[in-house]
């Protein structure tokens, strides 16, 4: 592809030209890397869904709860929305490289949320109220989250500003991950403690309700 364009955009342009110029009865087919990209393009959505599912299930196993991991996984849609906005602003299409970037965001976006939720959960186990634990998680982990996230984000700048041959693919991945991580860092640092409070409260209320129900059955 020409500098500044992804291979997906180049393939789409070639298909449009071929449809207009090839005589009737003639066709074209892709080979090599272009064929592999075209063949795998529809699988990225499935891979994204599977990555999201497995990340959630691993977190369920870690926290032994179906509720708490939701406060972590919800950071992924925030990152995805930020990535799509970044692609739109930069003028990129949702190419195969951008889709790969979205899959990467599943793990990268969850990382920040895990730092906050893990600390909040430990504070809750120390005896703090849910609200105090959530506030402590956001306040004390504020600086570490920003430092690690922006170190990673600034490391993506060379990819976002890439030039030369193959720059389109590097810029597509870089822009996707850069925008996604920026959005989940700026908004997630405030959103995750709120989500932790909501889901932890729901979890404990549900647990208390089940305990009362079991005690009532035992008395009967």
Coordinates of N, CA and C in Angstrom, one line a residue:
X1 N 0.8 -1.2 0.0 CA 0.0 0.0 0.0 C 0.9 1.3 0.0
X2 N 0.3 2.3 -0.5 CA 1.1 3.6 -0.6 C 1.2 4.1 0.8
X3 N 2.2 5.0 1.1 CA 2.4 5.5 2.4 C 1.2 6.3 2.9
X4 N 0.8 6.0 4.1 CA -0.4 6.7 4.7 C -1.7 5.9 4.5
X5 N -1.7 4.8 3.8 CA -2.8 4.0 3.6 C -2.6 2.5 4.0
X6 N -3.6 1.9 4.6 CA -3.5 0.5 5.0 C -3.7 -0.4 3.8
X7 N -3.3 -1.7 3.9 CA -3.5 -2.6 2.8 C -5.0 -2.9 2.6
X8 N -5.8 -2.8 3.7 CA -7.2 -3.0 3.5 C -7.8 -1.9 2.6
X9 N -7.4 -0.7 2.8 CA -7.9 0.4 2.0 C -7.4 0.3 0.5
X10 N -6.2 -0.2 0.3 CA -5.7 -0.4 -1.0 C -6.5 -1.5 -1.7
X11 N -6.8 -2.6 -1.0 CA -7.5 -3.7 -1.6 C -8.9 -3.2 -1.9
X12 N -9.6 -2.4 -1.1 CA -10.9 -1.9 -1.4 C -10.9 -1.0 -2.6
X13 N -9.8 -0.2 -2.8 CA -9.7 0.6 -4.0 C -9.5 -0.2 -5.2
X14 N -8.7 -1.2 -5.1 CA -8.5 -2.1 -6.3 C -9.7 -2.8 -6.7
X15 N -10.5 -3.3 -5.7 CA -11.8 -3.9 -6.0 C -12.7 -3.0 -6.8
X16 N -12.8 -1.7 -6.3 CA -13.6 -0.8 -6.9 C -13.2 -0.5 -8.4
X17 N -11.9 -0.4 -8.6 CA -11.4 -0.1 -10.0 C -11.6 -1.3 -10.9
X18 N -11.4 -2.6 -10.3 CA -11.7 -3.8 -11.1 C -13.1 -3.9 -11.5
X19 N -14.0 -3.6 -10.6 CA -15.4 -3.7 -10.9 C -15.8 -2.7 -12.0
X20 N -15.1 -1.6 -12.2 CA -15.5 -0.6 -13.2 C -14.8 -0.9 -14.5
X21 N -13.6 -1.4 -14.5 CA -12.8 -1.5 -15.7 C -12.7 -2.9 -16.3
X22 N -12.8 -4.0 -15.6 CA -12.6 -5.3 -16.2 C -13.8 -5.6 -17.1
X23 N -13.5 -6.2 -18.3 CA -14.5 -6.6 -19.2 C -15.4 -7.7 -18.6
X24 N -16.6 -7.8 -19.2 CA -17.5 -8.8 -18.8 C -16.9 -10.2 -18.9
X25 N -17.1 -11.1 -17.9 CA -16.5 -12.4 -17.9 C -15.2 -12.5 -17.3
X26 N -14.5 -11.4 -17.0 CA -13.2 -11.4 -16.3 C -13.4 -11.1 -14.8
X27 N -12.5 -11.7 -14.1 CA -12.6 -11.5 -12.6 C -11.1 -11.4 -12.1
X28 N -11.0 -11.2 -10.8 CA -9.7 -11.2 -10.2 C -9.7 -11.9 -8.9
X29 N -8.6 -12.3 -8.4 CA -8.5 -13.0 -7.1 C -7.3 -12.6 -6.4
X30 N -7.3 -12.7 -5.1 CA -6.2 -12.3 -4.2 C -5.3 -13.5 -3.9
X31 N -4.0 -13.2 -3.6 CA -3.1 -14.2 -3.3 C -2.1 -13.7 -2.2
X32 N -1.3 -14.6 -1.6 CA -0.3 -14.2 -0.6 C -1.0 -13.6 0.6
X33 N -0.3 -12.5 1.1 CA -0.7 -11.8 2.3 C -2.1 -11.2 2.1
X34 N -2.4 -10.7 0.9 CA -3.7 -10.1 0.7 C -4.8 -11.1 0.8
X35 N -4.6 -12.3 0.3 CA -5.6 -13.4 0.5 C -5.8 -13.7 1.9
X36 N -4.7 -13.8 2.7 CA -4.8 -14.2 4.1 C -5.5 -13.1 4.9
X37 N -5.3 -11.8 4.5 CA -5.9 -10.7 5.2 C -7.4 -10.7 4.9
X38 N -7.8 -10.9 3.6 CA -9.2 -11.0 3.3 C -9.9 -12.1 3.9
X39 N -9.2 -13.3 4.0 CA -9.8 -14.5 4.6 C -10.0 -14.3 6.1
X40 N -9.1 -13.7 6.8 CA -9.2 -13.6 8.2 C -9.9 -12.4 8.7
X41 N -10.3 -11.5 7.8 CA -10.9 -10.2 8.3 C -12.2 -10.5 9.1
X42 N -13.0 -11.4 8.7 CA -14.3 -11.7 9.4 C -14.1 -12.4 10.7
X43 N -12.9 -13.0 10.9 CA -12.6 -13.7 12.1 C -12.3 -12.9 13.3
X44 N -11.9 -11.6 13.1 CA -11.4 -10.7 14.1 C -12.5 -10.4 15.1
X45 N -13.7 -10.3 14.6 CA -14.9 -10.0 15.5 C -15.1 -11.2 16.5
X46 N -14.9 -12.4 15.9 CA -15.1 -13.6 16.8 C -13.9 -13.6 17.8
X47 N -12.7 -13.3 17.4 CA -11.6 -13.3 18.3 C -11.7 -12.2 19.4
X48 N -12.3 -11.1 19.0 CA -12.5 -10.0 20.0 C -13.5 -10.5 21.0
X49 N -14.6 -11.1 20.6 CA -15.6 -11.7 21.5 C -15.1 -12.7 22.4
X50 N -14.2 -13.6 21.8 CA -13.6 -14.7 22.6 C -12.6 -14.1 23.6
X51 N -11.9 -13.1 23.2 CA -10.9 -12.5 24.1 C -11.6 -11.9 25.3
X52 N -12.8 -11.2 25.0 CA -13.6 -10.6 26.1 C -14.1 -11.6 27.0
X53 N -14.6 -12.7 26.4 CA -15.2 -13.8 27.2 C -14.2 -14.5 28.1
X54 N -13.0 -14.8 27.6 CA -12.0 -15.5 28.4 C -11.4 -14.6 29.4
X55 N -11.3 -13.3 29.1 CA -10.8 -12.3 30.1 C -11.8 -12.3 31.3
X56 N -13.1 -12.2 31.0 CA -14.1 -12.2 32.0 C -14.1 -13.5 32.9
X57 N -14.0 -14.6 32.2 CA -14.0 -15.9 33.0 C -12.7 -16.0 33.9
X58 N -11.6 -15.6 33.4 CA -10.4 -15.6 34.2 C -10.6 -14.7 35.4
X59 N -11.2 -13.6 35.2 CA -11.4 -12.7 36.4 C -12.4 -13.2 37.3
X60 N -13.4 -13.9 36.8 CA -14.4 -14.6 37.7 C -13.7 -15.6 38.6
X61 N -12.8 -16.4 38.0 CA -12.0 -17.3 38.8 C -11.1 -16.7 39.8
X62 N -10.6 -15.5 39.5 CA -9.7 -14.8 40.4 C -10.4 -14.2 41.6
X63 N -11.6 -13.6 41.3 CA -12.3 -12.9 42.4 C -13.4 -13.8 43.0
X64 N -13.6 -15.0 42.4 CA -14.7 -15.9 42.8 C -16.0 -15.1 42.9
X65 N -16.3 -14.4 41.9 CA -17.5 -13.6 41.8 C -17.9 -13.3 40.4
X66 N -19.2 -13.3 40.1 CA -19.6 -12.9 38.8 C -19.8 -11.4 38.6
X67 N -19.9 -10.7 39.7 CA -20.2 -9.3 39.7 C -19.0 -8.4 39.6
X68 N -18.0 -8.7 40.4 CA -16.8 -7.8 40.5 C -16.1 -7.7 39.1
X69 N -15.9 -8.8 38.4 CA -15.2 -8.7 37.1 C -15.9 -7.8 36.1
X70 N -17.2 -7.5 36.3 CA -17.9 -6.6 35.4 C -17.4 -5.2 35.5
X71 N -17.0 -4.8 36.7 CA -16.5 -3.5 36.9 C -15.1 -3.3 36.1
X72 N -14.5 -4.4 35.9 CA -13.2 -4.4 35.1 C -13.5 -4.5 33.6
X73 N -14.3 -5.4 33.2 CA -14.6 -5.6 31.8 C -15.3 -4.4 31.1
X74 N -16.1 -3.7 31.9 CA -16.7 -2.5 31.3 C -15.7 -1.5 30.8
X75 N -14.5 -1.5 31.3 CA -13.5 -0.6 30.8 C -13.2 -0.9 29.3
X76 N -13.4 -2.1 28.9 CA -13.1 -2.4 27.5 C -14.0 -1.7 26.5
X77 N -15.3 -1.6 26.7 CA -16.2 -0.8 25.8 C -15.7 0.7 25.8
X78 N -15.3 1.2 26.9 CA -14.8 2.6 27.0 C -13.6 2.7 26.1
X79 N -12.7 1.8 26.2 CA -11.5 1.8 25.3 C -11.9 1.7 23.8
X80 N -12.8 0.8 23.6 CA -13.2 0.5 22.2 C -13.8 1.8 21.6
X81 N -14.7 2.4 22.4 CA -15.3 3.7 21.9 C -14.3 4.7 21.6
X82 N -13.3 4.9 22.5 CA -12.2 5.8 22.3 C -11.4 5.5 21.1
X83 N -11.2 4.2 20.8 CA -10.4 3.8 19.7 C -11.1 4.1 18.4
X84 N -12.4 3.9 18.3 CA -13.2 4.2 17.1 C -13.3 5.7 16.9
X85 N -13.4 6.5 17.9 CA -13.3 7.9 17.7 C -12.0 8.3 17.2
X86 N -10.9 7.8 17.7 CA -9.6 8.1 17.3 C -9.4 7.7 15.8
X87 N -9.9 6.6 15.4 CA -9.8 6.2 14.0 C -10.6 7.1 13.1
X88 N -11.7 7.5 13.6 CA -12.6 8.5 12.8 C -11.9 9.8 12.6
X89 N -11.3 10.3 13.7 CA -10.6 11.6 13.7 C -9.4 11.5 12.8
X90 N -8.7 10.4 12.8 CA -7.5 10.3 12.0 C -7.8 9.9 10.5
X91 N -9.1 9.6 10.3 CA -9.4 9.3 8.9 C -9.1 7.8 8.5
X92 N -9.0 6.9 9.4 CA -8.8 5.5 9.1 C -10.0 4.7 9.1
X93 N -10.1 3.7 8.3 CA -11.2 2.8 8.3 C -10.9 1.7 9.3
X94 N -11.9 0.9 9.6 CA -11.8 -0.2 10.5 C -11.2 -1.4 9.8
X95 N -9.9 -1.3 9.5 CA -9.2 -2.3 8.7 C -8.8 -3.5 9.6
X96 N -8.2 -4.5 9.0 CA -7.8 -5.7 9.8 C -6.8 -5.3 10.9
X97 N -5.9 -4.3 10.6 CA -4.9 -3.9 11.6 C -5.6 -3.1 12.7
X98 N -6.6 -2.3 12.4 CA -7.4 -1.6 13.5 C -8.1 -2.6 14.3
X99 N -8.6 -3.7 13.7 CA -9.3 -4.7 14.5 C -8.4 -5.5 15.4
X100 N -7.2 -5.7 14.9 CA -6.1 -6.3 15.8 C -5.9 -5.5 17.0
X101 N -5.8 -4.2 16.8 CA -5.6 -3.2 17.9 C -6.8 -3.3 18.9
X102 N -8.0 -3.5 18.4 CA -9.1 -3.6 19.3 C -9.0 -4.9 20.2
X103 N -8.5 -6.0 19.6 CA -8.3 -7.2 20.4 C -7.2 -7.0 21.4
X104 N -6.2 -6.2 21.1 CA -5.1 -5.9 22.1 C -5.7 -5.1 23.2
X105 N -6.7 -4.3 23.0 CA -7.2 -3.4 24.0 C -8.0 -4.2 25.1
X106 N -8.4 -5.4 24.8 CA -9.1 -6.2 25.8 C -8.3 -6.4 27.0
X107 N -7.0 -6.8 26.8 CA -6.1 -7.0 27.9 C -5.5 -5.7 28.4
X108 N -5.2 -4.8 27.6 CA -4.6 -3.5 28.0 C -5.5 -2.7 28.8
X109 N -6.8 -2.6 28.4 CA -7.7 -1.7 29.1 C -8.1 -2.4 30.5
X110 N -8.1 -3.7 30.5 CA -8.4 -4.4 31.8 C -7.4 -4.2 32.8
X111 N -6.1 -3.9 32.4 CA -5.0 -3.8 33.3 C -5.2 -2.7 34.3
X112 N -5.6 -1.5 33.8 CA -5.8 -0.4 34.7 C -6.9 -0.7 35.7
X113 N -8.0 -1.3 35.2 CA -9.1 -1.5 36.1 C -8.7 -2.6 37.2
X114 N -7.9 -3.5 36.8 CA -7.5 -4.6 37.8 C -6.7 -3.9 38.9
X115 N -5.8 -3.0 38.6 CA -5.0 -2.3 39.6 C -5.9 -1.6 40.7
X116 N -7.0 -1.0 40.2 CA -7.9 -0.2 41.1 C -8.8 -1.2 41.9
X117 N -9.4 -2.2 41.2 CA -10.3 -3.1 41.8 C -9.6 -4.0 42.8
X118 N -8.4 -4.4 42.5 CA -7.6 -5.3 43.4 C -7.3 -4.6 44.7
X119 N -6.9 -3.3 44.6 CA -6.6 -2.6 45.8 C -7.9 -2.3 46.6
X120 N -8.9 -1.9 45.9 CA -10.2 -1.6 46.6 C -10.7 -2.9 47.3
X121 N -10.6 -4.0 46.7 CA -11.0 -5.3 47.3 C -10.2 -5.6 48.5
X122 N -8.9 -5.3 48.5 CA -8.1 -5.6 49.7 C -8.5 -4.7 50.8
X123 N -8.8 -3.4 50.5 CA -9.2 -2.4 51.5 C -10.6 -2.8 52.1
X124 N -11.4 -3.4 51.3 CA -12.7 -3.9 51.8 C -12.5 -5.0 52.7
X125 N -11.6 -5.9 52.4 CA -11.3 -7.0 53.3 C -10.7 -6.6 54.6
X126 N -10.1 -5.4 54.6 CA -9.5 -4.9 55.8 C -10.5 -4.2 56.7
X127 N -11.7 -4.1 56.3 CA -12.8 -3.6 57.1 C -13.4 -2.3 56.7
X128 N -12.9 -1.7 55.7 CA -13.5 -0.4 55.2 C -14.8 -0.6 54.6
X129 N -15.6 0.4 54.6 CA -16.9 0.3 53.9 C -16.7 0.2 52.4
X130 N -17.7 -0.2 51.7 CA -17.6 -0.3 50.2 C -17.2 1.1 49.6
X131 N -17.9 2.1 50.0 CA -17.6 3.5 49.5 C -16.2 3.9 49.8
X132 N -15.7 3.6 51.0 CA -14.3 4.0 51.4 C -13.3 3.2 50.6
X133 N -13.6 1.9 50.4 CA -12.7 1.1 49.7 C -12.6 1.5 48.2
X134 N -13.7 1.9 47.6 CA -13.7 2.4 46.3 C -13.0 3.7 46.1
X135 N -13.2 4.6 47.1 CA -12.5 5.9 47.0 C -11.0 5.7 47.2
X136 N -10.6 4.8 48.1 CA -9.2 4.5 48.3 C -8.5 3.9 47.1
X137 N -9.3 3.0 46.4 CA -8.8 2.4 45.2 C -8.5 3.4 44.1
X138 N -9.4 4.3 43.9 CA -9.2 5.3 42.9 C -8.1 6.4 43.3
X139 N -8.1 6.7 44.6 CA -7.2 7.8 45.0 C -5.7 7.3 45.1
X140 N -5.5 6.1 45.8 CA -4.2 5.7 46.0 C -3.6 5.1 44.7
X141 N -4.4 4.5 43.8 CA -3.9 4.0 42.6 C -3.9 5.0 41.4
X142 N -4.3 6.2 41.7 CA -4.4 7.2 40.7 C -3.0 7.5 40.0
X143 N -2.0 7.7 40.8 CA -0.7 8.0 40.3 C -0.1 6.8 39.6
X144 N -0.1 5.6 40.2 CA 0.5 4.4 39.5 C -0.2 4.1 38.1
X145 N -1.5 4.3 38.1 CA -2.2 4.0 36.9 C -1.8 5.0 35.8
X146 N -1.8 6.3 36.2 CA -1.4 7.3 35.2 C 0.0 7.1 34.7
X147 N 0.9 6.8 35.6 CA 2.3 6.7 35.2 C 2.5 5.5 34.2
X148 N 2.0 4.4 34.6 CA 2.2 3.2 33.7 C 1.4 3.4 32.4
X149 N 0.2 3.9 32.4 CA -0.6 4.1 31.2 C 0.1 5.1 30.3
X150 N 0.5 6.2 30.8 CA 1.0 7.3 29.9 C 2.4 6.9 29.4
X151 N 3.2 6.1 30.1 CA 4.4 5.5 29.6 C 4.2 4.7 28.4
X152 N 3.1 3.8 28.5 CA 2.8 3.0 27.4 C 2.2 3.8 26.2
X153 N 1.4 4.8 26.5 CA 0.7 5.6 25.5 C 1.8 6.4 24.7
X154 N 2.7 7.0 25.4 CA 3.8 7.8 24.8 C 4.7 6.9 23.9
X155 N 4.8 5.6 24.3 CA 5.6 4.7 23.5 C 5.0 4.3 22.2
X156 N 3.7 4.6 22.1 CA 2.9 4.4 20.8 C 3.1 5.5 19.8
X157 N 3.6 6.6 20.3 CA 3.6 7.8 19.4 C 4.4 7.5 18.1
X158 N 5.6 6.8 18.1 CA 6.2 6.5 16.8 C 5.4 5.7 15.9
X159 N 4.5 4.8 16.4 CA 3.6 4.1 15.5 C 2.5 5.0 14.9
X160 N 2.0 5.9 15.8 CA 1.0 6.8 15.3 C 1.5 7.7 14.2
X161 N 2.8 8.1 14.3 CA 3.4 9.1 13.4 C 4.2 8.4 12.3
X162 N 4.0 7.1 12.2 CA 4.9 6.3 11.2 C 4.8 6.8 9.8
X163 N 5.9 6.8 9.1 CA 6.0 7.2 7.7 C 6.7 6.1 6.9
X164 N 6.6 6.1 5.6 CA 7.3 5.2 4.7 C 6.5 4.0 4.4
X165 N 7.1 3.0 3.8 CA 6.4 1.8 3.4 C 5.8 1.0 4.6
X166 N 4.6 0.6 4.4 CA 3.9 -0.1 5.5 C 3.5 0.8 6.7
X167 N 3.5 2.1 6.5 CA 3.2 3.0 7.6 C 1.7 2.9 7.9
X168 N 0.9 2.6 6.8 CA -0.6 2.5 7.1 C -1.0 1.5 8.1
X169 N -0.4 0.3 8.0 CA -0.7 -0.7 9.0 C -0.2 -0.3 10.4
X170 N 1.0 0.2 10.5 CA 1.5 0.6 11.8 C 0.7 1.7 12.4
X171 N 0.3 2.7 11.6 CA -0.5 3.8 12.1 C -1.9 3.4 12.5
X172 N -2.5 2.4 11.8 CA -3.8 1.9 12.1 C -3.8 1.2 13.5
X173 N -2.8 0.3 13.7 CA -2.7 -0.3 15.0 C -2.4 0.7 16.1
X174 N -1.4 1.6 15.8 CA -1.0 2.6 16.8 C -2.1 3.5 17.2
X175 N -2.8 4.0 16.2 CA -3.9 4.9 16.5 C -5.0 4.3 17.3
X176 N -5.3 3.0 17.0 CA -6.3 2.3 17.7 C -6.0 2.1 19.2
X177 N -4.8 1.6 19.4 CA -4.4 1.4 20.8 C -4.1 2.7 21.5
X178 N -3.5 3.7 20.9 CA -3.3 5.0 21.5 C -4.6 5.6 22.0
X179 N -5.6 5.7 21.1 CA -6.8 6.3 21.4 C -7.6 5.5 22.5
X180 N -7.6 4.2 22.3 CA -8.3 3.4 23.3 C -7.7 3.5 24.7
X181 N -6.4 3.4 24.8 CA -5.7 3.5 26.1 C -5.9 4.9 26.7
X182 N -5.9 5.9 25.8 CA -6.0 7.3 26.3 C -7.4 7.5 26.9
X183 N -8.4 7.0 26.3 CA -9.8 7.2 26.7 C -10.1 6.4 28.0
X184 N -9.6 5.1 28.0 CA -9.8 4.3 29.2 C -9.0 4.8 30.4
X185 N -7.9 5.4 30.2 CA -7.1 6.0 31.3 C -7.7 7.2 31.9
X186 N -8.2 8.1 31.0 CA -8.8 9.4 31.5 C -10.1 9.2 32.1
X187 N -10.9 8.3 31.5 CA -12.3 8.1 32.1 C -12.3 7.0 33.1
X188 N -11.5 5.9 32.8 CA -11.6 4.8 33.7 C -11.2 5.0 35.1
X189 N -10.2 5.9 35.3 CA -9.7 6.2 36.6 C -10.8 6.8 37.5
X190 N -11.9 7.4 37.0 CA -13.0 7.9 37.7 C -14.2 6.9 37.6
X191 N -14.3 6.2 36.5 CA -15.5 5.3 36.3 C -15.3 4.0 37.1
X192 N -14.1 3.4 37.2 CA -13.9 2.1 37.8 C -14.3 2.1 39.3
X193 N -13.9 3.1 40.1 CA -14.3 3.0 41.5 C -15.9 3.1 41.6
X194 N -16.5 3.8 40.8 CA -18.0 3.9 40.8 C -18.6 2.5 40.5
X195 N -18.1 1.9 39.5 CA -18.5 0.6 39.1 C -18.3 -0.5 40.2
X196 N -17.1 -0.4 40.8 CA -16.8 -1.3 41.9 C -17.8 -1.1 43.0
X197 N -18.1 0.1 43.3 CA -19.1 0.3 44.4 C -20.4 -0.3 44.1
X198 N -20.9 -0.1 42.8 CA -22.2 -0.7 42.4 C -22.2 -2.2 42.5
X199 N -21.2 -2.8 41.9 CA -21.2 -4.3 41.8 C -20.9 -5.0 43.1
X200 N -20.0 -4.3 43.9 CA -19.7 -4.9 45.2 C -20.9 -4.8 46.1
X201 N -21.6 -3.7 46.0 CA -22.8 -3.6 46.8 C -23.9 -4.6 46.4
X202 N -24.0 -4.8 45.1 CA -25.0 -5.8 44.6 C -24.6 -7.2 45.1
X203 N -23.3 -7.4 45.0 CA -22.8 -8.8 45.4 C -23.1 -9.0 46.9
X204 N -22.8 -8.1 47.8 CA -23.0 -8.3 49.2 C -24.4 -8.3 49.6
X205 N -25.3 -7.5 48.9 CA -26.7 -7.5 49.2 C -27.3 -8.9 48.8
X206 N -26.8 -9.4 47.6 CA -27.3 -10.7 47.2 C -26.8 -11.8 48.1
X207 N -25.6 -11.7 48.6 CA -25.1 -12.7 49.5 C -25.9 -12.7 50.8
X208 N -26.2 -11.5 51.3 CA -26.9 -11.3 52.6 C -28.4 -11.9 52.4
X209 N -29.0 -11.6 51.2 CA -30.3 -12.1 51.0 C -30.3 -13.6 50.9
X210 N -29.3 -14.3 50.3 CA -29.3 -15.7 50.2 C -29.0 -16.3 51.6
X211 N -28.2 -15.6 52.4 CA -28.0 -16.1 53.8 C -29.3 -16.1 54.6
X212 N -30.0 -15.0 54.5 CA -31.3 -14.9 55.3 C -32.3 -15.9 54.8
X213 N -32.3 -16.1 53.5 CA -33.2 -17.1 53.0 C -32.9 -18.5 53.4
X214 N -31.6 -18.8 53.5 CA -31.2 -20.2 54.0 C -31.5 -20.3 55.4
X215 N -31.3 -19.3 56.2 CA -31.6 -19.4 57.7 C -33.1 -19.6 57.9
X216 N -33.9 -18.9 57.1 CA -35.3 -19.0 57.2 C -35.7 -20.5 56.9
X217 N -35.1 -21.1 55.9 CA -35.4 -22.5 55.5 C -35.0 -23.4 56.7
X218 N -33.9 -23.1 57.3 CA -33.4 -24.0 58.4 C -34.3 -23.9 59.6
X219 N -34.9 -22.7 59.8 CA -35.8 -22.6 61.0 C -37.1 -23.3 60.7
X220 N -37.5 -23.4 59.4 CA -38.7 -24.1 59.1 C -38.6 -25.6 59.2

